[in-house]
Every structure is written in structure tokens, then in C-alpha cells.
Amino acid sequence: MKHIVVLGGGFAGINLVNGLIKEFGHSIGKDVKITLVDKNSFHFRKVLLFKMIIEDANLKVPLTRYCTNGVEYLKGEVTTFHHTKKTITLKMENEQNNTLQYDYLVVALGSVVQEVSSKLGGITLSSIKAALDIRQKLQSLILQAKAEENKEVRKGLLCVAIVGGGITGIETAAELTAWFKKEVQEAGLHSNEVEVILFDSKEHLLRGVPVKVSEKLVKELNRLGITIRVKTKVKQFEDGQIQCADGTTYRVGECIWTPGVKVNPFIQTLQFPLTKEHQILVTDTYSIQGYPNIFAIGDCARIIYRKTNQVDGMTCKEAIPQAARLSKILKNEVYGNSHSITHKAFPIKLYCISLGPDNGFVWAQKWGLDFTISGKMGARIREKTWDQASLLV
């Protein structure tokens, strides 16, 4: 019986397990054994982390939910692996080591949120604790503003800066603006005193999107009361002031950093061939270069569609089809089928963005044509993509 071990219970890992269950079905436990390994007991929906600023959202899904049909789950942290012996060593909950033998190993260890140095001030939206700290800080600012008679000082207290204009930054700005205005109003202050400024160093919001689409998104954000500052690099937040590289300053109550993600640092310890961004170099069948029985997908892998040299992004929408394709490749490997399955790029350019309660923005490009959907329909599509990525529908 062949043994497939999947490292990582993120979006790539859980979707791969789901694909393997579909591919092998009743053969699990007979022809193949499947084991999911993660140091946590849950799948963390980190794309929804911004929700924790405004409400106590449940972002943890038990990994046992995905380990059905005989799939085994092990809670442990990888400490070493020996590719010639086909073994990995795990440190288990009881601090004991457990050696696991595999026939096929899949590295799906994903990414982590980049942490901005505390020396730069503000709070990086990097964890549940950070989100709760932001909520507490904003509530404190409201109390300070309520006690402040000076209008200009009060305006500064009720101004929030968000640095980083990627999807997380945009979604954080939109969700936070609606919540903050409501909280301010309930405290007896005027909601129009609230200002949220979204800073981004790039030419326009959203990489790879046509300027006209970006401008349409900016209009939607402006309508929500969000001020956009592109081509503006923030250097530091200190003493209630945002300091920009061009010398401009802004008086704000708090600064929230949303710098995006980076490859899980643990990948650098595994001695695989890496890019300068520390992604694992893989072939078009997702096997790691030089390691034919070890595969990598998701954010930790550099995956290229050879026909166009298009590089997959570090988002759920790329990880899900990678996982589906790899499950078929592994089935062929187990049964010795020669049918070749190789990576293909995501068929359309696509962004789905939440713009706060009952509001969203979706952009798709196909055949050179741009399609956008906003409002409640956009919100429904965004919510569906969140649930689909975590296999909750």
C-alpha cells in the first residue's frame, strides 16, 4: 500500500486531501494510505483575519472535518526529513518524536503574513491577537475623541491609516470604515468625523488590473468614505503622525499595516531548490526539481505555465486547481498510469474583493474584455469564494 503524506492544512493542503478522497474513493486504506500533517489542529482562514477587528468571527475549522473516508490526521511539527530514506520526523504534542515513512510527500506549507518591525509603529494585521489589539485601540480612540473638545485633535484621533493596497488592505479598509463609523455614532459623535486613509506605494490599486478598473474600484472606496493615496510610501508611524517618504505627514489615531504574505520561513530549512523569494522550484507536474517523489503546491511553490511563462500568484484561486490537478497526478503515480497531466494557468484574470457589509467588487478579464460586478451580487460572489476555498459549501 502506497503512503501519501500531505504537509500543511492550509488552502492547498485541505483541497489536495479533498481531491485525493475523490480520486481514490474506496481504495483508501487498500491501495493507498493518506495522512495530513499540521502543527495546528485547525485550518486557519487567514484571508478573513480582518473580520476579527469588528467581530468575534470563527476562523478556525477543525482539520478532522477534512479527514474523512479513512484519511488520517496527525498533529505534529516537521523537524527533519530524509529524502533517500523517504522519512520525515515529527515533533508531536507530547514532545515525542514520530518518524513517518512515505512513498509520496506533498509540501503545502503555504505562507505567513509579513510582520512590519515594531520600530515603525502601528500594528501589523498578522494574527487574531493583532486584530483584537486593533479593535481595542480603535475603541480607545473613540473614548478619547468623545472627551476631546478640540475639533482638529478629535479629527486626528478618528483618522485611521491602512498601509498596503492589496486585497487585504482594501478589504480591511472597507470593513473597518463601516464598523468604525457605526461605533463612533453609537458613542454620540458624528460619523462624518471618521476618516480612513488607504496608502499604497504602487501606481494604482491591484497589480495586473487595467487602470480604468482600478479607478472604478477607487470610486467605490471613495463612496464608502475611504481616502486613497497611491504612489505614497509610508516610512513610519510615530507620535500620532504618518511619515511618508516624500516628506508628507498625516495626523492619525492608529496605523494598520497590511503588507501581504511571504513564503513560510520553514521552507528555507528543507534544502530544496528555491527562488530568491524562497519558493520551491517545481516542474510542470508539481514535483520538486531533483526530488521526483516529493511535490509542492500553493504559496510555497513557484509554479509556472510553460506555454506562456505565467507565474501562479499566491492566492486561493491558484491553489485550488493546483490541488485538484495534483490529486490526479498522484493517482496516476500510485497505479503506474502513463497519462501525462501538467500544470495549466488559471483560465481568466480574476479579483474578488469584499467592500464591507453587503458590498463587493469582482473583476474578471477574458478574451481581452473586462467584466465587473459590484454591490450585493459582488458580496455574494466574494462570500462564496471564501467558503469554497475552505470547503465549507
XYZ file of C-alpha atoms in Angstrom:
393
model
C 0.000 0.000 0.000
C 1.388 3.373 -1.041
C 1.528 6.191 1.512
C 0.830 9.827 0.553
C 1.770 12.384 3.206
C 0.486 15.958 2.900
C 2.299 18.609 4.934
C 0.115 21.615 5.731
C -3.571 22.174 6.410
C -3.874 25.480 4.585
C -5.949 26.067 1.462
C -3.689 23.976 -0.788
C -3.410 21.125 1.711
C -7.106 20.693 2.508
C -8.098 20.951 -1.155
C -5.499 18.334 -2.062
C -6.855 15.956 0.594
C -10.346 16.575 -0.744
C -9.149 15.821 -4.287
C -7.385 12.634 -3.178
C -10.569 11.421 -1.461
C -12.471 11.972 -4.713
C -9.802 10.260 -6.818
C -9.146 7.207 -4.649
C -12.559 6.755 -3.015
C -12.952 3.282 -1.524
C -9.337 2.445 -2.403
C -8.162 4.479 0.600
C -6.935 2.002 3.180
C -6.490 -0.666 0.492
C -4.284 0.666 -2.289
C -3.255 3.911 -0.638
C -2.895 5.493 2.774
C -3.312 9.279 3.069
C -2.034 11.318 6.026
C -2.458 15.042 6.617
C 0.128 16.618 8.931
C -0.099 20.048 10.550
C 1.241 21.581 13.752
C -2.236 23.016 14.422
C -5.477 21.097 14.883
C -7.335 23.521 12.655
C -7.410 25.080 9.194
C -6.984 28.840 9.664
C -8.990 31.067 7.327
C -6.394 33.840 7.313
C -7.979 35.664 4.349
C -10.773 36.611 6.766
C -8.475 37.899 9.502
C -9.722 41.464 9.016
C -13.165 40.297 10.221
C -11.726 39.824 13.718
C -11.252 43.588 14.012
C -15.003 44.150 14.012
C -16.468 40.905 15.395
C -15.553 37.642 17.080
C -15.539 35.576 13.894
C -14.713 31.871 13.993
C -11.766 31.494 11.627
C -10.669 28.017 12.736
C -12.049 24.874 11.080
C -11.060 21.528 12.697
C -8.784 19.588 10.339
C -10.664 16.415 11.252
C -13.527 17.845 9.182
C -11.431 17.225 6.053
C -10.016 13.846 7.103
C -12.906 11.566 6.177
C -13.065 8.279 4.262
C -10.095 6.831 6.140
C -7.728 9.801 5.769
C -5.502 10.132 8.841
C -4.679 13.417 10.572
C -1.531 13.838 12.664
C -0.884 16.913 14.786
C 2.842 17.405 14.661
C 5.588 19.723 13.506
C 8.135 18.594 10.920
C 11.661 18.751 12.334
C 13.669 16.791 9.748
C 13.222 14.838 6.548
C 15.410 12.250 4.833
C 14.557 12.046 1.153
C 16.685 8.975 0.391
C 15.028 7.006 3.185
C 11.657 8.613 2.400
C 11.030 9.573 6.011
C 10.051 12.684 7.933
C 10.380 13.245 11.669
C 7.568 14.956 13.547
C 7.579 16.506 16.998
C 4.230 15.509 18.447
C 2.054 17.215 21.079
C 3.653 15.144 23.846
C 7.123 16.372 22.716
C 7.927 12.868 21.484
C 9.380 12.323 18.006
C 7.488 10.274 15.452
C 9.132 9.032 12.243
C 6.796 8.766 9.287
C 7.582 6.729 6.179
C 6.152 7.946 2.886
C 6.051 6.967 -0.769
C 4.907 10.402 -1.926
C 5.330 13.624 0.036
C 3.476 16.869 -0.716
C 4.770 20.126 0.729
C 1.870 22.543 1.107
C 3.215 24.691 3.937
C 1.930 27.916 2.441
C 2.765 31.408 3.585
C 2.694 33.673 6.616
C 1.783 37.328 6.960
C 4.812 39.604 6.753
C 5.420 41.326 10.071
C 6.352 45.012 9.965
C 9.017 45.982 12.506
C 7.606 47.373 15.744
C 10.146 50.195 15.361
C 7.967 51.589 12.559
C 4.987 51.931 14.902
C 1.405 50.821 14.379
C 0.052 47.268 14.306
C 0.524 44.635 11.618
C -2.667 42.678 10.885
C -0.885 39.345 11.221
C -2.814 37.327 13.800
C -6.041 37.086 15.775
C -4.310 38.798 18.694
C -3.245 41.670 16.419
C -6.808 42.056 15.127
C -8.160 42.186 18.686
C -5.459 44.703 19.633
C -6.585 46.887 16.718
C -10.213 46.678 17.845
C -9.262 47.620 21.401
C -7.134 50.531 20.167
C -9.902 51.899 17.958
C -12.421 51.678 20.802
C -9.945 53.558 22.989
C -9.625 56.267 20.328
C -13.393 56.723 20.329
C -13.369 57.292 24.102
C -10.531 59.797 23.745
C -12.364 61.593 20.944
C -15.542 61.750 22.999
C -13.652 63.539 25.772
C -11.833 65.863 23.352
C -13.319 69.316 22.701
C -10.763 70.455 20.133
C -12.221 69.588 16.731
C -8.843 69.196 14.978
C -7.467 66.931 17.678
C -10.659 64.879 17.600
C -10.382 64.569 13.824
C -6.865 63.158 14.165
C -7.989 60.622 16.766
C -10.760 59.379 14.465
C -8.484 59.027 11.440
C -7.082 55.560 10.729
C -4.290 54.768 8.275
C -4.078 51.430 6.487
C -0.784 50.810 4.724
C -0.841 48.286 1.874
C -3.269 48.399 -1.041
C -3.550 44.695 -1.810
C -6.774 42.744 -1.321
C -6.285 42.502 2.455
C -5.683 46.240 2.761
C -8.719 47.086 0.657
C -10.998 44.664 2.488
C -9.723 45.842 5.872
C -10.315 49.484 4.933
C -13.863 48.835 3.719
C -14.936 46.644 6.627
C -13.281 48.846 9.233
C -14.805 52.069 7.842
C -18.378 50.788 8.125
C -17.815 49.413 11.635
C -15.854 52.434 12.924
C -18.482 54.892 11.717
C -21.198 52.865 13.445
C -19.212 52.692 16.701
C -18.484 56.430 16.602
C -22.146 57.249 16.006
C -23.258 54.988 18.865
C -20.800 56.842 21.105
C -22.670 60.069 20.387
C -20.205 61.520 17.875
C -20.743 62.334 14.202
C -19.798 59.511 11.844
C -18.645 62.054 9.245
C -15.717 62.841 11.552
C -14.270 59.404 10.761
C -11.601 59.191 8.072
C -9.852 56.078 6.807
C -6.845 56.545 4.534
C -5.518 53.668 2.435
C -1.868 54.111 1.413
C -0.132 52.173 -1.340
C 3.282 52.728 -2.925
C 2.259 51.424 -6.363
C 0.897 53.415 -9.295
C -2.651 52.171 -8.747
C -4.576 49.655 -6.665
C -4.401 45.965 -7.606
C -1.474 44.643 -9.596
C -2.296 43.476 -13.119
C -5.645 45.244 -13.291
C -6.326 47.803 -16.063
C -6.178 51.414 -14.856
C -9.843 52.001 -15.707
C -10.871 49.065 -13.492
C -8.670 50.306 -10.663
C -10.231 53.746 -10.990
C -13.696 52.190 -10.784
C -12.680 50.421 -7.568
C -11.297 53.689 -6.149
C -14.664 55.374 -6.819
C -16.405 52.592 -4.881
C -13.978 53.049 -1.974
C -14.367 56.837 -2.061
C -18.129 56.388 -1.913
C -17.640 54.429 1.324
C -15.654 57.328 2.769
C -12.149 55.953 2.199
C -9.376 58.244 1.009
C -6.863 56.627 -1.362
C -3.208 57.647 -1.500
C -1.332 55.739 -4.216
C 2.310 56.292 -5.170
C 2.839 57.072 -1.491
C 5.389 55.113 0.524
C 4.841 55.231 4.281
C 8.072 55.241 6.290
C 6.835 55.295 9.876
C 4.020 55.961 12.337
C 5.212 57.907 15.350
C 3.593 60.250 17.878
C 0.264 60.168 16.057
C 1.766 61.009 12.682
C 2.193 59.052 9.469
C 5.510 59.999 7.889
C 5.838 59.436 4.135
C 8.981 59.098 2.035
C 8.174 62.328 0.156
C 8.083 64.286 3.422
C 4.286 64.449 3.682
C 2.769 63.821 7.114
C -0.743 62.859 8.209
C -2.213 63.139 11.694
C -3.896 59.801 12.527
C -5.015 57.884 15.590
C -3.676 54.497 14.510
C -1.740 52.845 11.693
C -2.583 49.340 10.481
C -0.055 47.576 8.270
C -1.276 45.052 5.681
C 1.975 44.194 3.860
C 0.877 40.893 2.336
C 2.354 37.432 2.758
C 5.708 35.729 2.396
C 6.645 32.076 1.996
C 6.595 30.069 5.219
C 10.153 30.579 6.612
C 10.383 26.874 7.483
C 10.749 26.128 3.757
C 14.287 27.529 3.880
C 15.357 24.761 6.262
C 14.367 21.913 3.923
C 17.259 22.298 1.459
C 15.050 22.213 -1.623
C 15.941 24.336 -4.694
C 14.441 27.785 -4.079
C 13.843 31.071 -5.852
C 15.195 34.287 -4.364
C 11.727 34.726 -2.794
C 12.233 31.301 -1.140
C 9.559 29.498 -3.152
C 10.296 25.873 -4.056
C 11.177 25.268 -7.693
C 8.878 22.644 -9.192
C 8.300 21.031 -12.565
C 5.058 21.339 -14.522
C 3.813 18.204 -12.695
C 4.469 19.886 -9.315
C 7.357 17.579 -8.390
C 10.282 19.358 -6.769
C 13.268 19.662 -9.086
C 15.612 16.782 -8.240
C 13.060 15.039 -5.980
C 10.652 13.085 -8.232
C 8.536 11.651 -5.393
C 8.206 14.958 -3.497
C 5.726 17.586 -4.672
C 4.906 21.175 -3.723
C 1.852 23.346 -4.375
C 0.321 26.538 -3.037
C 2.080 29.675 -1.838
C 5.335 27.883 -1.017
C 5.904 26.771 -4.637
C 6.974 28.686 -7.751
C 4.587 27.303 -10.362
C 4.865 28.401 -13.981
C 2.704 27.661 -17.001
C 5.422 26.863 -19.535
C 3.472 27.855 -22.650
C 3.131 31.474 -21.551
C 5.642 31.686 -18.670
C 2.770 32.868 -16.479
C 3.601 32.511 -12.780
C 0.797 31.490 -10.439
C 0.032 34.025 -7.734
C -0.045 33.359 -4.013
C -3.830 33.201 -3.678
C -6.520 30.578 -3.070
C -7.777 30.705 -6.637
C -4.486 29.267 -7.911
C -4.012 26.757 -5.087
C -7.385 25.062 -5.584
C -6.875 23.938 -9.231
C -3.259 23.020 -8.416
C -4.561 20.687 -5.707
C -7.193 19.146 -7.995
C -4.597 18.522 -10.701
C -2.021 17.067 -8.298
C -4.571 14.622 -6.871
C -4.970 13.175 -10.381
C -1.187 13.108 -10.901
C -0.720 11.187 -7.643
C -3.411 8.698 -8.624
C -1.512 8.055 -11.864
C 1.711 7.646 -9.860
C 0.174 5.127 -7.473
C -1.317 2.998 -10.245
C 1.537 3.438 -12.725
C -0.587 5.172 -15.347
C 1.432 6.934 -18.038
C -1.224 9.577 -18.841
C 0.501 12.944 -18.594
C -1.153 15.724 -16.590
C 0.652 19.050 -16.382
C 0.056 22.454 -14.864
C -2.149 24.984 -16.615
C -2.591 28.637 -15.749
C -5.830 29.881 -14.221
C -8.077 30.415 -17.271
C -9.100 34.002 -16.518
C -7.751 37.015 -14.672
C -9.890 37.467 -11.582
C -10.186 39.509 -8.397
C -12.964 39.137 -5.816
C -12.970 41.764 -3.071
C -15.242 42.434 -0.116
C -16.181 46.091 0.343
C -17.864 45.773 3.710
C -21.377 44.636 4.672
C -23.438 43.534 1.648
C -20.978 45.042 -0.781
C -18.287 43.608 -3.020
C -16.282 44.152 -6.182
C -15.492 41.450 -8.728
C -13.312 41.901 -11.802
C -12.719 39.276 -14.465
C -10.900 39.505 -17.770
C -11.401 37.028 -20.600
C -10.746 37.384 -24.351
C -9.380 40.856 -23.622
C -12.735 42.009 -22.218
C -13.204 43.363 -18.687
C -16.227 42.381 -16.603
C -17.025 43.969 -13.236
C -19.729 43.221 -10.678
C -20.295 45.308 -7.567
C -22.832 45.734 -4.778
C -24.733 42.856 -3.177
C -24.025 40.462 -6.034
C -20.308 41.169 -5.697
C -20.556 40.482 -1.957
C -22.327 37.152 -2.527
C -19.667 36.049 -5.010
C -16.890 37.010 -2.574
C -18.508 35.115 0.296
C -18.891 32.069 -1.925
C -15.195 32.152 -2.879
C -14.242 32.272 0.816
C -16.434 29.273 1.620
C -15.338 27.311 -1.449
C -11.654 27.828 -0.613
C -12.177 26.333 2.851
C -14.531 23.631 1.507
C -17.475 24.868 3.564
C -20.031 24.599 0.756
